[in-house]
PDB file of C-alpha atoms and ligand atoms in Angstrom:
ATOM      1  CA  VAL A   1     -46.753 -24.077 -30.518  1.00  0.00           C
ATOM      2  CA  SER A   2     -46.952 -23.368 -26.847  1.00  0.00           C
ATOM      3  CA  ILE A   3     -43.806 -23.590 -24.747  1.00  0.00           C
ATOM      4  CA  VAL A   4     -45.946 -24.973 -21.931  1.00  0.00           C
ATOM      5  CA  LYS A   5     -45.386 -28.709 -21.664  1.00  0.00           C
ATOM      6  CA  ALA A   6     -47.068 -29.416 -18.319  1.00  0.00           C
ATOM      7  CA  GLU A   7     -50.397 -31.256 -18.079  1.00  0.00           C
ATOM      8  CA  LEU A   8     -52.839 -28.624 -16.874  1.00  0.00           C
ATOM      9  CA  THR A   9     -56.383 -28.645 -15.579  1.00  0.00           C
ATOM     10  CA  VAL A  10     -57.617 -25.142 -14.706  1.00  0.00           C
ATOM     11  CA  LEU A  11     -55.298 -23.468 -17.221  1.00  0.00           C
ATOM     12  CA  LYS A  12     -55.550 -26.108 -19.955  1.00  0.00           C
ATOM     13  CA  ASP A  13     -57.225 -23.646 -22.344  1.00  0.00           C
ATOM     14  CA  SER A  14     -54.979 -20.736 -21.409  1.00  0.00           C
ATOM     15  CA  LYS A  15     -51.654 -21.759 -22.967  1.00  0.00           C
ATOM     16  CA  LYS A  16     -51.521 -18.725 -25.232  1.00  0.00           C
ATOM     17  CA  GLU A  17     -51.950 -16.452 -22.217  1.00  0.00           C
ATOM     18  CA  ILE A  18     -49.357 -18.395 -20.236  1.00  0.00           C
ATOM     19  CA  ASP A  19     -46.850 -18.063 -23.075  1.00  0.00           C
ATOM     20  CA  SER A  20     -47.425 -14.339 -23.264  1.00  0.00           C
ATOM     21  CA  ILE A  21     -46.915 -13.966 -19.500  1.00  0.00           C
ATOM     22  CA  LEU A  22     -43.775 -16.136 -19.426  1.00  0.00           C
ATOM     23  CA  ALA A  23     -42.266 -14.151 -22.304  1.00  0.00           C
ATOM     24  CA  LYS A  24     -42.131 -11.084 -20.053  1.00  0.00           C
ATOM     25  CA  TYR A  25     -40.062 -12.668 -17.314  1.00  0.00           C
ATOM     26  CA  PRO A  26     -36.461 -13.887 -17.861  1.00  0.00           C
ATOM     27  CA  ASN A  27     -36.736 -15.449 -14.414  1.00  0.00           C
ATOM     28  CA  SER A  28     -39.884 -17.529 -14.803  1.00  0.00           C
ATOM     29  CA  ARG A  29     -40.504 -17.595 -11.065  1.00  0.00           C
ATOM     30  CA  SER A  30     -41.387 -13.905 -11.356  1.00  0.00           C
ATOM     31  CA  ALA A  31     -44.480 -14.956 -13.306  1.00  0.00           C
ATOM     32  CA  THR A  32     -46.017 -16.532 -10.211  1.00  0.00           C
ATOM     33  CA  ILE A  33     -48.331 -13.634  -9.375  1.00  0.00           C
ATOM     34  CA  PRO A  34     -49.580 -13.016 -12.954  1.00  0.00           C
ATOM     35  CA  LEU A  35     -50.259 -16.738 -13.364  1.00  0.00           C
ATOM     36  CA  LEU A  36     -52.188 -16.790 -10.090  1.00  0.00           C
ATOM     37  CA  PHE A  37     -54.302 -13.898 -11.391  1.00  0.00           C
ATOM     38  CA  LEU A  38     -54.849 -15.923 -14.547  1.00  0.00           C
ATOM     39  CA  VAL A  39     -56.183 -18.778 -12.401  1.00  0.00           C
ATOM     40  CA  GLN A  40     -58.433 -16.275 -10.632  1.00  0.00           C
ATOM     41  CA  SER A  41     -59.737 -15.022 -13.971  1.00  0.00           C
ATOM     42  CA  VAL A  42     -60.808 -18.566 -14.862  1.00  0.00           C
ATOM     43  CA  GLU A  43     -62.030 -19.891 -11.525  1.00  0.00           C
ATOM     44  CA  GLY A  44     -63.087 -16.684  -9.785  1.00  0.00           C
ATOM     45  CA  TYR A  45     -60.517 -17.357  -7.064  1.00  0.00           C
ATOM     46  CA  VAL A  46     -57.202 -19.133  -6.590  1.00  0.00           C
ATOM     47  CA  THR A  47     -58.123 -22.789  -6.318  1.00  0.00           C
ATOM     48  CA  GLU A  48     -55.843 -25.634  -5.231  1.00  0.00           C
ATOM     49  CA  ASP A  49     -55.941 -27.113  -8.732  1.00  0.00           C
ATOM     50  CA  GLY A  50     -55.016 -23.706 -10.104  1.00  0.00           C
ATOM     51  CA  MET A  51     -52.025 -23.443  -7.769  1.00  0.00           C
ATOM     52  CA  ARG A  52     -50.910 -26.917  -8.885  1.00  0.00           C
ATOM     53  CA  ASP A  53     -51.068 -25.734 -12.491  1.00  0.00           C
ATOM     54  CA  VAL A  54     -48.952 -22.684 -11.699  1.00  0.00           C
ATOM     55  CA  ALA A  55     -46.419 -24.878  -9.871  1.00  0.00           C
ATOM     56  CA  ALA A  56     -46.269 -27.260 -12.848  1.00  0.00           C
ATOM     57  CA  VAL A  57     -45.747 -24.422 -15.344  1.00  0.00           C
ATOM     58  CA  LEU A  58     -42.983 -22.810 -13.296  1.00  0.00           C
ATOM     59  CA  GLY A  59     -41.275 -25.929 -11.940  1.00  0.00           C
ATOM     60  CA  LEU A  60     -42.076 -24.913  -8.363  1.00  0.00           C
ATOM     61  CA  THR A  61     -43.653 -26.909  -5.557  1.00  0.00           C
ATOM     62  CA  PRO A  62     -47.330 -26.245  -4.758  1.00  0.00           C
ATOM     63  CA  ALA A  63     -46.181 -25.055  -1.323  1.00  0.00           C
ATOM     64  CA  GLU A  64     -44.019 -22.354  -2.913  1.00  0.00           C
ATOM     65  CA  VAL A  65     -46.970 -21.152  -4.970  1.00  0.00           C
ATOM     66  CA  LEU A  66     -49.260 -21.217  -1.939  1.00  0.00           C
ATOM     67  CA  ALA A  67     -46.744 -19.085  -0.031  1.00  0.00           C
ATOM     68  CA  VAL A  68     -47.152 -16.357  -2.670  1.00  0.00           C
ATOM     69  CA  ALA A  69     -50.915 -16.732  -3.044  1.00  0.00           C
ATOM     70  CA  SER A  70     -51.540 -16.504   0.681  1.00  0.00           C
ATOM     71  CA  PHE A  71     -49.584 -13.242   1.015  1.00  0.00           C
ATOM     72  CA  TYR A  72     -51.636 -10.988  -1.269  1.00  0.00           C
ATOM     73  CA  THR A  73     -55.188 -10.000  -0.400  1.00  0.00           C
ATOM     74  CA  MET A  74     -56.192  -9.366  -4.028  1.00  0.00           C
ATOM     75  CA  LEU A  75     -55.498 -13.036  -4.697  1.00  0.00           C
ATOM     76  CA  LYS A  76     -58.640 -14.641  -3.273  1.00  0.00           C
ATOM     77  CA  LYS A  77     -58.415 -18.036  -1.642  1.00  0.00           C
ATOM     78  CA  THR A  78     -62.162 -18.552  -1.282  1.00  0.00           C
ATOM     79  CA  PRO A  79     -65.014 -18.065  -3.777  1.00  0.00           C
ATOM     80  CA  GLN A  80     -65.736 -14.371  -4.331  1.00  0.00           C
ATOM     81  CA  GLY A  81     -68.694 -12.492  -5.662  1.00  0.00           C
ATOM     82  CA  THR A  82     -68.723 -11.043  -9.140  1.00  0.00           C
ATOM     83  CA  TYR A  83     -68.594  -7.696  -7.381  1.00  0.00           C
ATOM     84  CA  LEU A  84     -66.613  -7.057  -4.211  1.00  0.00           C
ATOM     85  CA  ILE A  85     -68.025  -4.122  -2.264  1.00  0.00           C
ATOM     86  CA  SER A  86     -65.507  -2.716   0.222  1.00  0.00           C
ATOM     87  CA  VAL A  87     -66.980  -0.169   2.626  1.00  0.00           C
ATOM     88  CA  CYS A  88     -64.475   1.851   4.630  1.00  0.00           C
ATOM     89  CA  ARG A  89     -64.875   1.490   8.374  1.00  0.00           C
ATOM     90  CA  ASN A  90     -62.118   3.817   9.516  1.00  0.00           C
ATOM     91  CA  ILE A  91     -62.431   7.036  11.394  1.00  0.00           C
ATOM     92  CA  SER A  92     -63.212   9.679   8.741  1.00  0.00           C
ATOM     93  CA  CYS A  93     -65.790   7.518   7.019  1.00  0.00           C
ATOM     94  CA  THR A  94     -67.336   6.409  10.301  1.00  0.00           C
ATOM     95  CA  HIS A  95     -67.721  10.055  11.323  1.00  0.00           C
ATOM     96  CA  MET A  96     -69.463  10.773   8.032  1.00  0.00           C
ATOM     97  CA  GLY A  97     -71.941   7.896   8.243  1.00  0.00           C
ATOM     98  CA  GLY A  98     -69.978   4.950   6.863  1.00  0.00           C
ATOM     99  CA  ARG A  99     -71.542   2.471   9.286  1.00  0.00           C
ATOM    100  CA  LYS A 100     -75.010   3.355   8.062  1.00  0.00           C
ATOM    101  CA  VAL A 101     -73.818   2.760   4.524  1.00  0.00           C
ATOM    102  CA  LEU A 102     -72.414  -0.640   5.453  1.00  0.00           C
ATOM    103  CA  ARG A 103     -75.673  -1.524   7.200  1.00  0.00           C
ATOM    104  CA  ALA A 104     -77.630  -0.437   4.123  1.00  0.00           C
ATOM    105  CA  PHE A 105     -75.600  -2.842   1.979  1.00  0.00           C
ATOM    106  CA  GLU A 106     -76.127  -5.624   4.526  1.00  0.00           C
ATOM    107  CA  ASP A 107     -79.871  -4.996   4.528  1.00  0.00           C
ATOM    108  CA  ARG A 108     -80.131  -4.767   0.754  1.00  0.00           C
ATOM    109  CA  LEU A 109     -78.005  -7.866   0.097  1.00  0.00           C
ATOM    110  CA  GLY A 110     -79.255  -9.893   3.075  1.00  0.00           C
ATOM    111  CA  ILE A 111     -75.729 -10.775   4.208  1.00  0.00           C
ATOM    112  CA  SER A 112     -73.241  -9.621   6.832  1.00  0.00           C
ATOM    113  CA  ALA A 113     -69.934  -7.969   6.020  1.00  0.00           C
ATOM    114  CA  GLY A 114     -67.363 -10.668   5.347  1.00  0.00           C
ATOM    115  CA  SER A 115     -69.668 -12.893   3.319  1.00  0.00           C
ATOM    116  CA  THR A 116     -71.006 -13.498  -0.179  1.00  0.00           C
ATOM    117  CA  THR A 117     -74.566 -13.699  -1.460  1.00  0.00           C
ATOM    118  CA  ALA A 118     -75.885 -17.187  -2.218  1.00  0.00           C
ATOM    119  CA  ASP A 119     -76.060 -16.416  -5.940  1.00  0.00           C
ATOM    120  CA  GLY A 120     -72.355 -15.493  -5.945  1.00  0.00           C
ATOM    121  CA  ARG A 121     -72.901 -12.009  -7.291  1.00  0.00           C
ATOM    122  CA  PHE A 122     -71.840  -9.852  -4.353  1.00  0.00           C
ATOM    123  CA  SER A 123     -69.195 -10.052  -1.660  1.00  0.00           C
ATOM    124  CA  LEU A 124     -69.317  -7.422   1.062  1.00  0.00           C
ATOM    125  CA  GLU A 125     -66.468  -6.431   3.354  1.00  0.00           C
ATOM    126  CA  ALA A 126     -65.686  -3.750   5.918  1.00  0.00           C
ATOM    127  CA  ALA A 127     -62.384  -2.323   4.702  1.00  0.00           C
ATOM    128  CA  GLU A 128     -59.620  -0.406   6.388  1.00  0.00           C
ATOM    129  CA  CYS A 129     -58.884   3.159   5.214  1.00  0.00           C
ATOM    130  CA  LEU A 130     -59.096   3.291   1.422  1.00  0.00           C
ATOM    131  CA  ALA A 131     -56.961   6.468   1.300  1.00  0.00           C
ATOM    132  CA  THR A 132     -59.904   8.461  -0.014  1.00  0.00           C
ATOM    133  CA  CYS A 133     -60.833  10.084   3.298  1.00  0.00           C
ATOM    134  CA  ASP A 134     -61.790  13.381   1.630  1.00  0.00           C
ATOM    135  CA  GLY A 135     -64.620  11.508  -0.075  1.00  0.00           C
ATOM    136  CA  ALA A 136     -65.967  10.073   3.176  1.00  0.00           C
ATOM    137  CA  PRO A 137     -68.004   8.060   3.526  1.00  0.00           C
ATOM    138  CA  SER A 138     -66.294   6.206   0.718  1.00  0.00           C
ATOM    139  CA  LEU A 139     -66.204   2.703  -0.657  1.00  0.00           C
ATOM    140  CA  GLN A 140     -64.898   0.671  -3.554  1.00  0.00           C
ATOM    141  CA  ILE A 141     -66.640  -1.742  -5.881  1.00  0.00           C
ATOM    142  CA  ASN A 142     -64.059  -4.047  -7.436  1.00  0.00           C
ATOM    143  CA  TYR A 143     -61.414  -1.486  -6.476  1.00  0.00           C
ATOM    144  CA  GLU A 144     -63.105   1.503  -8.151  1.00  0.00           C
ATOM    145  CA  ASP A 145     -63.786   4.450  -5.849  1.00  0.00           C
ATOM    146  CA  PHE A 146     -67.140   5.893  -4.818  1.00  0.00           C
ATOM    147  CA  TYR A 147     -67.318   8.987  -2.627  1.00  0.00           C
ATOM    148  CA  LYS A 148     -69.925  10.573  -0.380  1.00  0.00           C
ATOM    149  CA  VAL A 149     -72.066   7.487  -0.429  1.00  0.00           C
ATOM    150  CA  SER A 150     -75.428   7.596   1.321  1.00  0.00           C
ATOM    151  CA  PRO A 151     -77.469   4.572   2.460  1.00  0.00           C
ATOM    152  CA  GLN A 152     -79.850   5.312  -0.428  1.00  0.00           C
ATOM    153  CA  ASP A 153     -76.911   5.262  -2.849  1.00  0.00           C
ATOM    154  CA  ALA A 154     -75.965   1.823  -1.526  1.00  0.00           C
ATOM    155  CA  ALA A 155     -79.307   0.329  -2.497  1.00  0.00           C
ATOM    156  CA  GLU A 156     -79.223   2.121  -5.842  1.00  0.00           C
ATOM    157  CA  LEU A 157     -75.742   0.808  -6.672  1.00  0.00           C
ATOM    158  CA  VAL A 158     -76.842  -2.773  -5.984  1.00  0.00           C
ATOM    159  CA  ASP A 159     -79.981  -2.251  -8.088  1.00  0.00           C
ATOM    160  CA  LEU A 160     -77.889  -1.079 -11.057  1.00  0.00           C
ATOM    161  CA  LEU A 161     -75.395  -3.928 -10.790  1.00  0.00           C
ATOM    162  CA  GLU A 162     -78.179  -6.500 -10.498  1.00  0.00           C
ATOM    163  CA  LYS A 163     -79.782  -5.146 -13.651  1.00  0.00           C
ATOM    164  CA  GLY A 164     -76.438  -5.292 -15.465  1.00  0.00           C
ATOM    165  CA  GLU A 165     -76.476  -1.564 -16.041  1.00  0.00           C
ATOM    166  CA  PRO A 166     -73.193   0.330 -16.200  1.00  0.00           C
ATOM    167  CA  VAL A 167     -71.954   1.667 -12.884  1.00  0.00           C
ATOM    168  CA  LYS A 168     -69.223   4.300 -12.989  1.00  0.00           C
ATOM    169  CA  SER A 169     -66.849   5.326 -10.248  1.00  0.00           C
ATOM    170  CA  VAL A 170     -66.150   8.841  -9.078  1.00  0.00           C
ATOM    171  CA  ALA A 171     -63.412   8.958 -11.742  1.00  0.00           C
ATOM    172  CA  GLY A 172     -65.897   7.948 -14.419  1.00  0.00           C
ATOM    173  CA  VAL A 173     -64.485   4.436 -14.769  1.00  0.00           C
ATOM    174  CA  ALA A 174     -66.943   1.609 -15.392  1.00  0.00           C
ATOM    175  CA  VAL A 175     -66.927  -1.115 -12.744  1.00  0.00           C
ATOM    176  CA  LYS A 176     -65.751  -4.439 -14.164  1.00  0.00           C
ATOM    177  CA  THR A 177     -66.324  -7.945 -12.904  1.00  0.00           C
ATOM    178  CA  SER A 178     -63.839  -9.708 -10.633  1.00  0.00           C
ATOM    179  CA  LYS A 179     -62.804 -12.094 -13.397  1.00  0.00           C
ATOM    180  CA  GLU A 180     -62.252  -9.260 -15.873  1.00  0.00           C
ATOM    181  CA  ILE A 181     -60.023  -7.456 -13.395  1.00  0.00           C
ATOM    182  CA  ALA A 182     -58.050 -10.628 -12.671  1.00  0.00           C
ATOM    183  CA  ARG A 183     -57.468 -11.217 -16.395  1.00  0.00           C
ATOM    184  CA  GLU A 184     -56.300  -7.652 -16.993  1.00  0.00           C
ATOM    185  CA  THR A 185     -53.949  -7.870 -14.039  1.00  0.00           C
ATOM    186  CA  ALA A 186     -52.567 -11.207 -15.243  1.00  0.00           C
ATOM    187  CA  LEU A 187     -51.906 -10.055 -18.778  1.00  0.00           C
ATOM    188  CA  THR A 188     -50.855  -6.450 -18.285  1.00  0.00           C
ATOM    189  CA  GLY A 189     -49.535  -6.337 -14.737  1.00  0.00           C
ATOM    190  CA  THR A 190     -51.921  -3.519 -14.075  1.00  0.00           C
ATOM    191  CA  ARG A 191     -55.481  -2.500 -14.677  1.00  0.00           C
ATOM    192  CA  LEU A 192     -56.092  -1.313 -18.207  1.00  0.00           C
ATOM    193  CA  PRO A 193     -57.089   2.327 -18.657  1.00  0.00           C
ATOM    194  CA  THR A 194     -60.807   2.552 -19.249  1.00  0.00           C
ATOM    195  CA  GLU A 195     -62.832   5.062 -21.133  1.00  0.00           C
ATOM    196  CA  ARG A 196     -63.855   7.843 -18.817  1.00  0.00           C
ATOM    197  CA  THR A 197     -67.084   9.734 -18.707  1.00  0.00           C
ATOM    198  CA  GLU A 198     -67.333  13.409 -19.422  1.00  0.00           C
ATOM    199  CA  ALA A 199     -67.445  14.021 -15.688  1.00  0.00           C
ATOM    200  CA  GLY A 200     -64.302  11.948 -15.183  1.00  0.00           C
ATOM    201  CA  SER A 201     -62.379  13.688 -17.952  1.00  0.00           C
ATOM    202  CA  GLN A 202     -63.205  17.083 -16.470  1.00  0.00           C
ATOM    203  CA  MET A 203     -61.710  16.257 -13.126  1.00  0.00           C
ATOM    204  CA  PRO A 204     -58.651  18.223 -12.150  1.00  0.00           C
ATOM    205  CA  ALA A 205     -55.293  16.511 -12.388  1.00  0.00           C
ATOM    206  CA  GLY A 206     -53.564  15.300  -9.279  1.00  0.00           C
ATOM    207  CA  GLY A 207     -56.282  13.103  -7.898  1.00  0.00           C
ATOM    208  CA  GLU A 208     -58.621  15.823  -6.638  1.00  0.00           C
ATOM    209  CA  THR A 209     -61.633  13.900  -7.760  1.00  0.00           C
ATOM    210  CA  GLY A 210     -63.859  13.756  -4.767  1.00  0.00           C
ATOM    211  CA  SER A 211     -65.706  17.007  -4.351  1.00  0.00           C
ATOM    212  CA  ALA A 212     -67.903  17.080  -7.424  1.00  0.00           C
ATOM    213  CA  GLN A 213     -69.480  13.639  -7.518  1.00  0.00           C
ATOM    214  CA  THR A 214     -71.337  11.200  -5.373  1.00  0.00           C
ATOM    215  CA  ALA A 215     -71.594   7.449  -5.552  1.00  0.00           C
ATOM    216  CA  THR A 216     -74.174   7.574  -8.266  1.00  0.00           C
ATOM    217  CA  GLY A 217     -72.597  10.353 -10.279  1.00  0.00           C
ATOM    218  CA  HIS A 218     -74.811  13.199  -9.143  1.00  0.00           C
ATOM    219  CA  ARG A 219     -73.806  16.409  -7.518  1.00  0.00           C
ATOM    220  CA  PRO A 220     -73.082  15.912  -3.854  1.00  0.00           C
ATOM    221  CA  PRO A 221     -75.873  16.472  -1.379  1.00  0.00           C
ATOM    222  CA  VAL A 222     -75.031  19.381   0.891  1.00  0.00           C
ATOM    223  CA  ARG A 223     -75.504  18.027   4.357  1.00  0.00           C
ATOM    224  CA  GLY A 224     -74.510  21.104   6.284  1.00  0.00           C
ATOM    225  CA  GLY A 225     -71.425  21.661   8.436  1.00  0.00           C
ATOM    226  CA  ASP A 226     -68.141  20.793   6.795  1.00  0.00           C
ATOM    227  CA  SER A 227     -69.745  19.460   3.637  1.00  0.00           C
ATOM    228  CA  GLU A 228     -71.479  22.755   3.079  1.00  0.00           C
ATOM    229  CA  LYS A 229     -68.316  24.762   3.697  1.00  0.00           C
ATOM    230  CA  ARG A 230     -66.361  22.511   1.341  1.00  0.00           C
ATOM    231  CA  ALA A 231     -68.966  22.863  -1.396  1.00  0.00           C
ATOM    232  CA  SER A 232     -69.023  26.600  -0.956  1.00  0.00           C
ATOM    233  CA  SER A 233     -65.225  26.939  -1.035  1.00  0.00           C
ATOM    234  CA  ASN A 234     -65.241  24.939  -4.290  1.00  0.00           C
ATOM    235  CA  GLY A 235     -67.574  27.471  -5.832  1.00  0.00           C
ATOM    236  CA  GLU A 236     -70.426  24.954  -5.997  1.00  0.00           C
ATOM    237  CA  SER A 237     -74.039  25.597  -5.275  1.00  0.00           C
ATOM    238  CA  SER A 238     -76.734  23.088  -4.492  1.00  0.00           C
TER     239      SER A 238
HETATM  240  S1  LIG B 301     -61.160   6.764   6.686  1.00  0.00           S
HETATM  241 FE1  LIG B 301     -62.386   6.046   5.031  1.00  0.00          FE
HETATM  242  S2  LIG B 301     -61.088   6.335   3.315  1.00  0.00           S
HETATM  243 FE2  LIG B 301     -59.832   6.932   4.973  1.00  0.00          FE
END
């Protein structure tokens, strides 16, 4: 029997999950963020009805829940695409062609950065530094990293996602949907480890993952200048 007594709408079929989240927190208020991710996993974003459900479960006011939801960017307050593509627009990536990559996504998807395709599959944003400058120009798809992305890679990544084919990050991690990520975050507090590809498992420890792979998992194109020197100092050949 669920300990949840409140009348719920968005989370009415999620009482088992709510119980499991509440069991982790002696102070139930601390479950606010996981429960908001649970709403996002059901609705695709944090809806007003969902925030009311969270308030009812925790004995908070909707305003208190909204105060939390509005603070965190991973909690989405408007409908989001199944895949959020975040293209870095900061200095290292811009120097390495990041704006062309962003434009390629805009052209391929037919939308501007900051919007979502009409079919709800893709959201595109220009992101601040993703802390993967050595992989410039870099981007994330649903928070998985892609390095050394070319405009051609951009179109290819969209093609693969549209066809429902697996797309793997530079670390060999398969890109998941927004709802899947929200559910994992709600129930585990973090993203679950995912099976890695052979390429991913061969990467050196310590996060040095960028030099051997491109956005689509191939060896990096040597574009001359610094890229060429970097490839050569890594003992790679084209
Ligand atoms: S400038 Fe693009 S990841 Fe840092």
